Tab-separated table of C-alpha atoms in Angstrom:
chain	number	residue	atom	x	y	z
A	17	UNK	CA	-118.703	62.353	63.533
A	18	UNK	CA	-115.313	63.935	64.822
A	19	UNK	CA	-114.103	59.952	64.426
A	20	UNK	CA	-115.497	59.667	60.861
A	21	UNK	CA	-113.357	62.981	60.292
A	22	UNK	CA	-110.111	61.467	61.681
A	23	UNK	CA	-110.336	58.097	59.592
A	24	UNK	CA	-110.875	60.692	56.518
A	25	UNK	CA	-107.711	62.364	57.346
A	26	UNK	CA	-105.521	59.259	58.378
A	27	UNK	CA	-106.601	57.674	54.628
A	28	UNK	CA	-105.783	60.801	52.575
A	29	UNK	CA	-102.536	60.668	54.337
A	30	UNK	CA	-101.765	57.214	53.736
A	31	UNK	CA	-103.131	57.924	50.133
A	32	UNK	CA	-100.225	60.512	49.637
A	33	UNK	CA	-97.741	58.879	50.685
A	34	UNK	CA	-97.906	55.664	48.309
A	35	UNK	CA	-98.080	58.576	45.642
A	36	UNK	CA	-94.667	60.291	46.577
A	37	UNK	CA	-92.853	56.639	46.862
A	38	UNK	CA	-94.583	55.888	43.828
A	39	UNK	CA	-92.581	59.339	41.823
A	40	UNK	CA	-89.720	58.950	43.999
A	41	UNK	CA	-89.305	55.824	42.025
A	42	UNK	CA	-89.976	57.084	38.478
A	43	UNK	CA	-87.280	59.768	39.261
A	44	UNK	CA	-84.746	56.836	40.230
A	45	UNK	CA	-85.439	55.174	36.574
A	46	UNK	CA	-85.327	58.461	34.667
A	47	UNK	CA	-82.001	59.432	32.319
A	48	UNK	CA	-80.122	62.322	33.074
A	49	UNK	CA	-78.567	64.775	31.701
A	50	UNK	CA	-74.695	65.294	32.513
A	51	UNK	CA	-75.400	68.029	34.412
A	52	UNK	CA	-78.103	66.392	36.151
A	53	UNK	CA	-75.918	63.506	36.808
A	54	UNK	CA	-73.094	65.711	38.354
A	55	UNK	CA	-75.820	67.387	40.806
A	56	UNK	CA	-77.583	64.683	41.640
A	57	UNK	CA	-75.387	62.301	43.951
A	58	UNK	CA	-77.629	59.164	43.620
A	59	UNK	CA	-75.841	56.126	42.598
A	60	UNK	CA	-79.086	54.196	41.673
A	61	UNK	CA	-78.375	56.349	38.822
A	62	UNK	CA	-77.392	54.192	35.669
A	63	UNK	CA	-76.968	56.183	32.395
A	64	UNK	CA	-76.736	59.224	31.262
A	65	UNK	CA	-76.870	61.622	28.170
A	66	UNK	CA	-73.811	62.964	26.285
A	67	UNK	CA	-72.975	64.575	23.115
A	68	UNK	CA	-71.238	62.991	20.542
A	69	UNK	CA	-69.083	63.806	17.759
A	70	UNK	CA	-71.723	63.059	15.302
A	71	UNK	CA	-73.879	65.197	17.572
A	72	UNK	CA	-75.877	62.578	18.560
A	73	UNK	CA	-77.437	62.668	22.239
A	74	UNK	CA	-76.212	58.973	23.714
A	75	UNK	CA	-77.235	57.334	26.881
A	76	UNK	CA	-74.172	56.477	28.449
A	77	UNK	CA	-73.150	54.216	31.193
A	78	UNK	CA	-72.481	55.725	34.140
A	79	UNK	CA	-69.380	52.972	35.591
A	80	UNK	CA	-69.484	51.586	32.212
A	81	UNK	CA	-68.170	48.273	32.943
A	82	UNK	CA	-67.624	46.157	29.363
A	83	UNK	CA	-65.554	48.854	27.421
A	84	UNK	CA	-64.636	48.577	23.179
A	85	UNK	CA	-62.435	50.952	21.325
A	86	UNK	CA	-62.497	50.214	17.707
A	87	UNK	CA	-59.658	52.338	16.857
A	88	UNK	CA	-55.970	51.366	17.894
A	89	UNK	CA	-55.063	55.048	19.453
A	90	UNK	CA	-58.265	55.205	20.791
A	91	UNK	CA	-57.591	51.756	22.445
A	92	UNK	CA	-54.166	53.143	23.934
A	93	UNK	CA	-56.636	56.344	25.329
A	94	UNK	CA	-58.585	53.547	27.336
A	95	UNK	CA	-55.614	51.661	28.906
A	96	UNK	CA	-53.516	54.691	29.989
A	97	UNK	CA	-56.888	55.851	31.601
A	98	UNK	CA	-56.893	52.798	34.045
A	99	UNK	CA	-59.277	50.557	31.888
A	100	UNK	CA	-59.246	46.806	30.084
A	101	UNK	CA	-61.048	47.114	27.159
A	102	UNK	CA	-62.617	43.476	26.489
A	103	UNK	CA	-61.162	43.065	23.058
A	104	UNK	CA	-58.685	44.939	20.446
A	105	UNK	CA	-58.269	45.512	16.801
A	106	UNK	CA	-55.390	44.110	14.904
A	107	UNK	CA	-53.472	47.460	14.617
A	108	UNK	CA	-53.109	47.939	18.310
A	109	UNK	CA	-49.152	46.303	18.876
A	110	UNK	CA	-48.559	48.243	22.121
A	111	UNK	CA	-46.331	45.863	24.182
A	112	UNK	CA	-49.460	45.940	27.722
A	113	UNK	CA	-49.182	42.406	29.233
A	114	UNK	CA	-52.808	43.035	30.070
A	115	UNK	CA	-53.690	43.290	26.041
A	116	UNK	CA	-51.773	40.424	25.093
A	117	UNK	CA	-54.751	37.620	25.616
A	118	UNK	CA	-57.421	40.438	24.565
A	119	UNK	CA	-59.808	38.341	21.826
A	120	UNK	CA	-59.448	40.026	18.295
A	121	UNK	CA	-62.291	42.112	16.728
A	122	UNK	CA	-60.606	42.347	12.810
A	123	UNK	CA	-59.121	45.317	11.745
A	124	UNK	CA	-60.220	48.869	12.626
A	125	UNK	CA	-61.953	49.430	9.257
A	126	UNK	CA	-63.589	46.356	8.854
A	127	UNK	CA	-64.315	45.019	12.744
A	128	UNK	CA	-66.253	41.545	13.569
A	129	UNK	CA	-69.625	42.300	13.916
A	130	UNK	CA	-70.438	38.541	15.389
A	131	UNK	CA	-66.996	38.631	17.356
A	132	UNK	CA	-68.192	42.407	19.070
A	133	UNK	CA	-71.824	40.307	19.898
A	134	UNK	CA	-69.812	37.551	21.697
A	135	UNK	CA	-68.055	40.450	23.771
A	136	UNK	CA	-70.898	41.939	24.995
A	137	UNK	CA	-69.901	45.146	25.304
A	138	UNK	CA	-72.029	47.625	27.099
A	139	UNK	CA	-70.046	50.612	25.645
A	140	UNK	CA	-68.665	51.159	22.159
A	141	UNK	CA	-65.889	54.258	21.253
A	142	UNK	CA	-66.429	54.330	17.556
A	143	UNK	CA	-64.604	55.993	15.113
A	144	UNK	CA	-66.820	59.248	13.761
A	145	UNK	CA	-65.850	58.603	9.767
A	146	UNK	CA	-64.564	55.089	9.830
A	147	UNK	CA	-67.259	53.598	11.658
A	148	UNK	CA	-70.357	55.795	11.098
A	149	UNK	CA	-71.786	53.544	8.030
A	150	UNK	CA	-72.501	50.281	10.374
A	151	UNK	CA	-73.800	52.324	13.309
A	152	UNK	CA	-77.249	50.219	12.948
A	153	UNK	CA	-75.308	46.948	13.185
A	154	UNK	CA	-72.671	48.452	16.007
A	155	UNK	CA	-76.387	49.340	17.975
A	156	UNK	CA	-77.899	45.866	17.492
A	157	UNK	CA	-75.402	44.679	19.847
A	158	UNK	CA	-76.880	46.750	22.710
A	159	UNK	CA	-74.624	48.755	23.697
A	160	UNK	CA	-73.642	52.685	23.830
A	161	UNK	CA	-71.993	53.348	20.556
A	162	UNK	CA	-70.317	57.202	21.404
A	163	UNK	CA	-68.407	58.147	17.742
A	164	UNK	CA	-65.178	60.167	18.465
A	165	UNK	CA	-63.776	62.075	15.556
A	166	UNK	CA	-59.865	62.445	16.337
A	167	UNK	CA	-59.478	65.099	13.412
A	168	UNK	CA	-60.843	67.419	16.112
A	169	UNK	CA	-58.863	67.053	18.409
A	170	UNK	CA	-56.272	70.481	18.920
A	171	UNK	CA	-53.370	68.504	19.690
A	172	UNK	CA	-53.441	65.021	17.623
A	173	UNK	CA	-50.237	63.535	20.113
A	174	UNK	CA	-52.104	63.358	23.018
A	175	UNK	CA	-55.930	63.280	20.991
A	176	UNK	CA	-59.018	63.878	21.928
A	177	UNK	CA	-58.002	62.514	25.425
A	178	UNK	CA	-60.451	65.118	27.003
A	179	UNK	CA	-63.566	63.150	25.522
A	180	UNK	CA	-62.784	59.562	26.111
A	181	UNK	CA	-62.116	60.159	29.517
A	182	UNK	CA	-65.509	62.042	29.970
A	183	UNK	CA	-67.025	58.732	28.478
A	184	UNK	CA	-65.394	56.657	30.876
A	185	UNK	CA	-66.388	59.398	33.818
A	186	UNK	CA	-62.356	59.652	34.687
A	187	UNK	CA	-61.406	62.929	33.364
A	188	UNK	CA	-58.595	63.086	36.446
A	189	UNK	CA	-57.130	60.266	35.437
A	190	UNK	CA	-56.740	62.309	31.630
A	191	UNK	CA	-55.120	64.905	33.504
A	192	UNK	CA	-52.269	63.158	35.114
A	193	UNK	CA	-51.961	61.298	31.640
A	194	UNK	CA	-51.536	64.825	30.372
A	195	UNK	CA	-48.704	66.384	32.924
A	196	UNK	CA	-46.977	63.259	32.116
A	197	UNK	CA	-47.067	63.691	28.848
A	198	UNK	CA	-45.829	67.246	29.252
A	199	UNK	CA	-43.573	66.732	31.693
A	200	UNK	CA	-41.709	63.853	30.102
A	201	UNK	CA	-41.345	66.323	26.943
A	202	UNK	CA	-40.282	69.417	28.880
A	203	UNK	CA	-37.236	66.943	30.512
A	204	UNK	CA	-36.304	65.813	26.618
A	205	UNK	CA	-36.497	69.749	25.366
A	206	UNK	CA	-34.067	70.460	28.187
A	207	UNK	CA	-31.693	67.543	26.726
A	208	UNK	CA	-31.912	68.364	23.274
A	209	UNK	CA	-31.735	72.145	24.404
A	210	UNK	CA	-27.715	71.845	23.739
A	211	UNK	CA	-27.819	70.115	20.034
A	212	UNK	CA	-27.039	72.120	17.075
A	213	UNK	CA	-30.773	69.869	15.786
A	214	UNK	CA	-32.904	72.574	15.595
A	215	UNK	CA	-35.056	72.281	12.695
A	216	UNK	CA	-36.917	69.218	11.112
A	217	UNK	CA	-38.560	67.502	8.804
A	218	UNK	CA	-40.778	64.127	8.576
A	219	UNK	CA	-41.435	62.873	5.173
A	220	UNK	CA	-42.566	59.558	3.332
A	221	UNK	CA	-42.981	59.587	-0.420
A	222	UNK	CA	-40.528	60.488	-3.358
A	223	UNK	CA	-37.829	63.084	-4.152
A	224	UNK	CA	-39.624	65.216	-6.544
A	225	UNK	CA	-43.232	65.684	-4.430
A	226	UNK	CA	-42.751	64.292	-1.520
A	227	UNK	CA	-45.781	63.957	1.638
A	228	UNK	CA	-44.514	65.728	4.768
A	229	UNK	CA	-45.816	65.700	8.281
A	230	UNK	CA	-47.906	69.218	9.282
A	231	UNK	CA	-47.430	70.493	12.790
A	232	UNK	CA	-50.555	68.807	14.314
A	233	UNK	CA	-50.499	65.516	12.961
A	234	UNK	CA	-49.252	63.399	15.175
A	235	UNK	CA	-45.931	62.984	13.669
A	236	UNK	CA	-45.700	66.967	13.365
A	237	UNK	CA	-46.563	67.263	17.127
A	238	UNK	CA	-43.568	64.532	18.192
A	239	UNK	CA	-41.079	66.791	16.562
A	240	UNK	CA	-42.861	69.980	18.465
A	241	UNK	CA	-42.844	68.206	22.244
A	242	UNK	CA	-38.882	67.810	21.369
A	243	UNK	CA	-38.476	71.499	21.166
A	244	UNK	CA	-37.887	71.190	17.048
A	245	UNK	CA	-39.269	73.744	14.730
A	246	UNK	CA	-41.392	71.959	12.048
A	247	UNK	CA	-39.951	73.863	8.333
A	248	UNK	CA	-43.433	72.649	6.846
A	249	UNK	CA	-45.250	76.206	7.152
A	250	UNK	CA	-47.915	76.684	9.928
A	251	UNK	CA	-50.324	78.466	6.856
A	252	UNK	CA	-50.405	75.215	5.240
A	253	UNK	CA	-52.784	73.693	8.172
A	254	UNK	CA	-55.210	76.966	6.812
A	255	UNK	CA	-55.642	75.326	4.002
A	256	UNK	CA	-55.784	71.263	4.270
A	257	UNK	CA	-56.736	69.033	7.176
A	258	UNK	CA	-54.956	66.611	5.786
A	259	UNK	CA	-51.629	65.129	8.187
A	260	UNK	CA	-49.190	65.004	5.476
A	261	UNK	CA	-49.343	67.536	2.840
A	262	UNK	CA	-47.409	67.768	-0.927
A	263	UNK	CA	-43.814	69.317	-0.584
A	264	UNK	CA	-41.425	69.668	-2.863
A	265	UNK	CA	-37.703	69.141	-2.627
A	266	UNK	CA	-37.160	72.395	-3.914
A	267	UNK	CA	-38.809	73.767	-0.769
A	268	UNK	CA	-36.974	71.603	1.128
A	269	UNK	CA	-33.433	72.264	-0.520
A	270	UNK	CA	-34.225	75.993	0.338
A	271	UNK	CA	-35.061	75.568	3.816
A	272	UNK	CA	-32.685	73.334	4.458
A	273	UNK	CA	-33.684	71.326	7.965
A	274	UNK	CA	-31.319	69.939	9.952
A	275	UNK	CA	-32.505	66.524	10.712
A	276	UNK	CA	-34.402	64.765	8.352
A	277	UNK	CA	-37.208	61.871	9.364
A	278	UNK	CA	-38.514	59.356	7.134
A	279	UNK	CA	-41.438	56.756	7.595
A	280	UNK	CA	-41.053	53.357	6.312
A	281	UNK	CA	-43.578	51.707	3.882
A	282	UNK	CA	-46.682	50.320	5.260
A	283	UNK	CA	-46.237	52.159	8.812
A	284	UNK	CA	-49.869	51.634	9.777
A	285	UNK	CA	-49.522	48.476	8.384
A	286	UNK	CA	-52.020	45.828	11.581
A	287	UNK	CA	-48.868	43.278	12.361
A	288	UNK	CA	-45.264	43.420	11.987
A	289	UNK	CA	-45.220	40.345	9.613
A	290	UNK	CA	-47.014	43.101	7.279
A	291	UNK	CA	-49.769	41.308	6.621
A	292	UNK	CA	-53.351	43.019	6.361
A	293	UNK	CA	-53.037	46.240	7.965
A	294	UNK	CA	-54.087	49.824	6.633
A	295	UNK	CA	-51.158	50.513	5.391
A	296	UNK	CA	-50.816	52.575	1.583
A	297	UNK	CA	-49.446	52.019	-1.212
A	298	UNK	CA	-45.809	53.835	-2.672
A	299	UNK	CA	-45.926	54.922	-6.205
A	300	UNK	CA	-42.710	54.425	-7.913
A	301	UNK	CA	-39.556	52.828	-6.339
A	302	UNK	CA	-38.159	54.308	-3.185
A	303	UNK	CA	-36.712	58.302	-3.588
A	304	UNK	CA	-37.031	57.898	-6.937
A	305	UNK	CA	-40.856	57.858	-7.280
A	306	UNK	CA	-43.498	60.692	-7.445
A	307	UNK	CA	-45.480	58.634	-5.481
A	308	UNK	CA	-46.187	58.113	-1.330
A	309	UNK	CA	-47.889	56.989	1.250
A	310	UNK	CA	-50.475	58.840	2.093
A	311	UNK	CA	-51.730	58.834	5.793
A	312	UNK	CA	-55.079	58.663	6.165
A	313	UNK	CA	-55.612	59.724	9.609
A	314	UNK	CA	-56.081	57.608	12.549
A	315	UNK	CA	-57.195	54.615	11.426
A	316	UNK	CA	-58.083	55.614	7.728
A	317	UNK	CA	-56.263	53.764	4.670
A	318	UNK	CA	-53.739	55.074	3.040
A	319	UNK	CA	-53.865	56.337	-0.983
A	320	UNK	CA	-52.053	55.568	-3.935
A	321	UNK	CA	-49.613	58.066	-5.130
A	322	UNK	CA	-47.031	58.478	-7.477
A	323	UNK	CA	-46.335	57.385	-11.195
A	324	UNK	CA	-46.869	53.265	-12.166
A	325	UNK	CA	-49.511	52.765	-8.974
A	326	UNK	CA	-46.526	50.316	-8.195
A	327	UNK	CA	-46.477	48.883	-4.643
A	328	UNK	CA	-43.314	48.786	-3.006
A	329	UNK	CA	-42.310	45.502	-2.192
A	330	UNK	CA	-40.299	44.965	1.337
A	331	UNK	CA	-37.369	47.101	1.932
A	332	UNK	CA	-34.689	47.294	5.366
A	333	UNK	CA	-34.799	50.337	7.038
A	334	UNK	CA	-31.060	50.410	5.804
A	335	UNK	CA	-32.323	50.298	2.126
A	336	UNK	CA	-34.748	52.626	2.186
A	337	UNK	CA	-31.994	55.299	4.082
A	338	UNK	CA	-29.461	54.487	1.510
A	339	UNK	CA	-32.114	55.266	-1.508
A	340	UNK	CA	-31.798	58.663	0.262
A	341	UNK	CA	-28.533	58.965	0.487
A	342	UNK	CA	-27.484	58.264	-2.772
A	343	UNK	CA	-29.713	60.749	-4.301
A	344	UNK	CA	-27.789	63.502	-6.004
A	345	UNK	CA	-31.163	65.809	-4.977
A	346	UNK	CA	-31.198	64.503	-1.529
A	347	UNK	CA	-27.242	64.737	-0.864
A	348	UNK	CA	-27.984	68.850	-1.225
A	349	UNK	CA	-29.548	68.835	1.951
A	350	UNK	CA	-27.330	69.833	5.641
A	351	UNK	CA	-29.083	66.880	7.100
A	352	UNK	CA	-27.732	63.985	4.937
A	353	UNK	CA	-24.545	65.818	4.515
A	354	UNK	CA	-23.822	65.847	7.988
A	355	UNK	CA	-25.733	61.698	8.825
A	356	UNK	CA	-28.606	63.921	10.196
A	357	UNK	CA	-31.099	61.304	8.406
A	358	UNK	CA	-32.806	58.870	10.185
A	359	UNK	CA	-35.554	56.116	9.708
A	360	UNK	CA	-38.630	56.040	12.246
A	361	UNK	CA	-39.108	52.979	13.649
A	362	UNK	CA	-42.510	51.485	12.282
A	363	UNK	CA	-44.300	51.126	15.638
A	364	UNK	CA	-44.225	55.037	16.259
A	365	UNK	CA	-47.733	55.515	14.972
A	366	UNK	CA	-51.157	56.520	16.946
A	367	UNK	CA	-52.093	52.644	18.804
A	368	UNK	CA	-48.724	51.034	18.397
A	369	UNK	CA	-46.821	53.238	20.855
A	370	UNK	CA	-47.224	54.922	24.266
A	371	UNK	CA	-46.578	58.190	23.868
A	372	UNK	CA	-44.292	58.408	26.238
A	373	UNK	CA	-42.112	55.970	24.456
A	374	UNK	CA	-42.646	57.846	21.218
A	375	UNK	CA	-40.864	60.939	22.759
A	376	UNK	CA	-38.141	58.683	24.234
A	377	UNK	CA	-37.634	56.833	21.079
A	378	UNK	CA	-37.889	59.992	18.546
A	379	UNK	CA	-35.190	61.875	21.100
A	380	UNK	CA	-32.954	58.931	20.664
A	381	UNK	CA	-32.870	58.539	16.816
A	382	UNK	CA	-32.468	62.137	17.055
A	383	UNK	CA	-29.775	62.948	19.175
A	384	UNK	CA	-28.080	59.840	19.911
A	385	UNK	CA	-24.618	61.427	21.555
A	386	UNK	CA	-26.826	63.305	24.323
A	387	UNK	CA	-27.987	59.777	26.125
């Protein structure tokens, strides 16, 4: 009996513990949250779940390890955070020997379904409004697809940074991409800090309404990093989220900047040949027109502005600053008096520029006579 009682004992034992291995091992499968993932310490982990901007709960790779931006600045996020993306759109120009022999997905509005397929991406950063309408056809390809929208981000220069890198699981790596950042534009304020260049303005468009660059934008926040007080009013962000907002040169007569910046036609144009591209249209010809081109935000085609809907046809940086010049309204102005007027080069724009080079190039153009 006291033998039967044993064998009892030693089975419902045995019994037990094929039941724990047996949840041990549905635990190991299961998804976690992100803060189950940060507690838990296992690496048989493989996914899990994070908020997107389109407030959508994804499953996310853990060591994601086949990585697609299809949006140029987003692109330049995912190589200054230490990783090879396995493709790139046509905007993305930045000068990485490790991009140059990347395989090309089309443009950033319109990317290569079939050519995505062929890369086999297991994760996807999306753009939240220029990518949201072929979600179903960016999910058939089986992998993550985590939308981003860059209009939230606080500071547009350095973008939303803070979420791609949470993505990739290497948010230290975005915070020594920060200090840099930072610390590269604290060395150029100190520079600058002895030029009588104090206040700004960044413009495309014509003389009589012309499209100027808010604070946040990205353009607005290259002038900020240099030290340079923006004239376009902070209350104006209250009221638009748009980058570039309608300003007259009446306004700008009155406040009178002391360096003016100009963007050349087609500056988010996809190759330097200008061919394809999101870049917008200029109503009328050069200062002369109402019209401008509107930026879109990152990756988003520029409008048609401006009187005639006429597009302007190739012009030399050296053209375009002596349409300026020569404009009785424009020769008003400190900045052209005194050759404060400059042209931006057409690769400083979000995915065709470091950022680091933007500052270093925009400091330059500036103030010339302090390097």
């Amino acid at each position: 009996m006291n033998k039967k009682k044993v064998f009892l004992a030693v089975l419902l034992m045995f019994v037990l513990c094929i039941a724990a291995i047996g949840c041990g091992k549905k635990q190991d499968d299961a998804v976690y949250s992100e803060n189950d993932f940060s507690d838990a310490g296992d690496e048989q982990v493989k996914v899990r779940l994070l908020k997107d901007d389109l407030e959508r709960e994804v499953e996310v790779p853990v060591q994601p390890q086949r990585v697609l931006a299809l949006n140029s600045a987003m692109m330049e996020m995912v190589f200054e955070l230490g990783v090879i993306p396995v493709g790139k759109v046509s905007e993305y120009i930045v000068p990485r020997p490790e991009a140059q022999d990347l395989p090309g997905i089309s443009f950033e509005n319109s990317p290569n379904i079939e050519m995505i397929n062929k890369l086999a991406p297991d994760l996807i950063i999306a753009h939240a409004s220029n990518h949201s309408q072929i979600q179903d056809s960016l999910e058939a390809t089986g992998a993550a697809v985590f939308y981003i929208d860059p209009g939230k981000a606080e500071d547009q220069l350095i973008g939303r940074i803070d979420l791609v890198s949470e993505v990739l699981g290497c948010k230290a790596e975005a915070d020594v991409c920060v200090q840099r950042i930072r610390e590269k534009a604290e060395s150029l304020q100190k520079i600058l800090a002895g030029s009588p260049i104090k206040t700004a303005l960044l413009i495309q468009g014509g003389s009589q309404s012309v499209r100027a660059a808010q604070t946040f934008c990205f353009w607005g926040r290259l002038l900020s990093f240099l030290g340079l007080e923006n004239i376009v009013p902070e209350e104006v962000a209250k009221t638009t989220k748009a980058g570039f907002v309608n300003f007259d040169i009446e306004t700008v007569i009155q406040k009178d900047p002391d360096v003016l910046l100009i963007l050349q036609p087609g500056f988010r144009s996809a190759s330097e040949g200008g061919q394809g591209g999101n870049g917008g249209k200029q109503g009328g010809q050069g200062p002369q027109g109402n019209g401008g081109n509107k930026p879109g935000g990152e990756g988003q085609q520029g409008k048609t502005g401006g009187e005639g809907q006429q597009e302007l046809k190739s012009i030399s940086p050296e053209e375009l600053l002596a349409m300026y010049q020569d404009d009785p309204m424009w020769k008003q102005l400190s900045a052209v008096k005194n050759g404060h007027i400059y042209i931006v080069p057409d690769n400083v724009s979000p995915g065709r520029i470091r950022i680091l080079d933007a500052l270093d190039v925009m400091a330059k153009l500036i103030v010339p006579e302090a390097f």
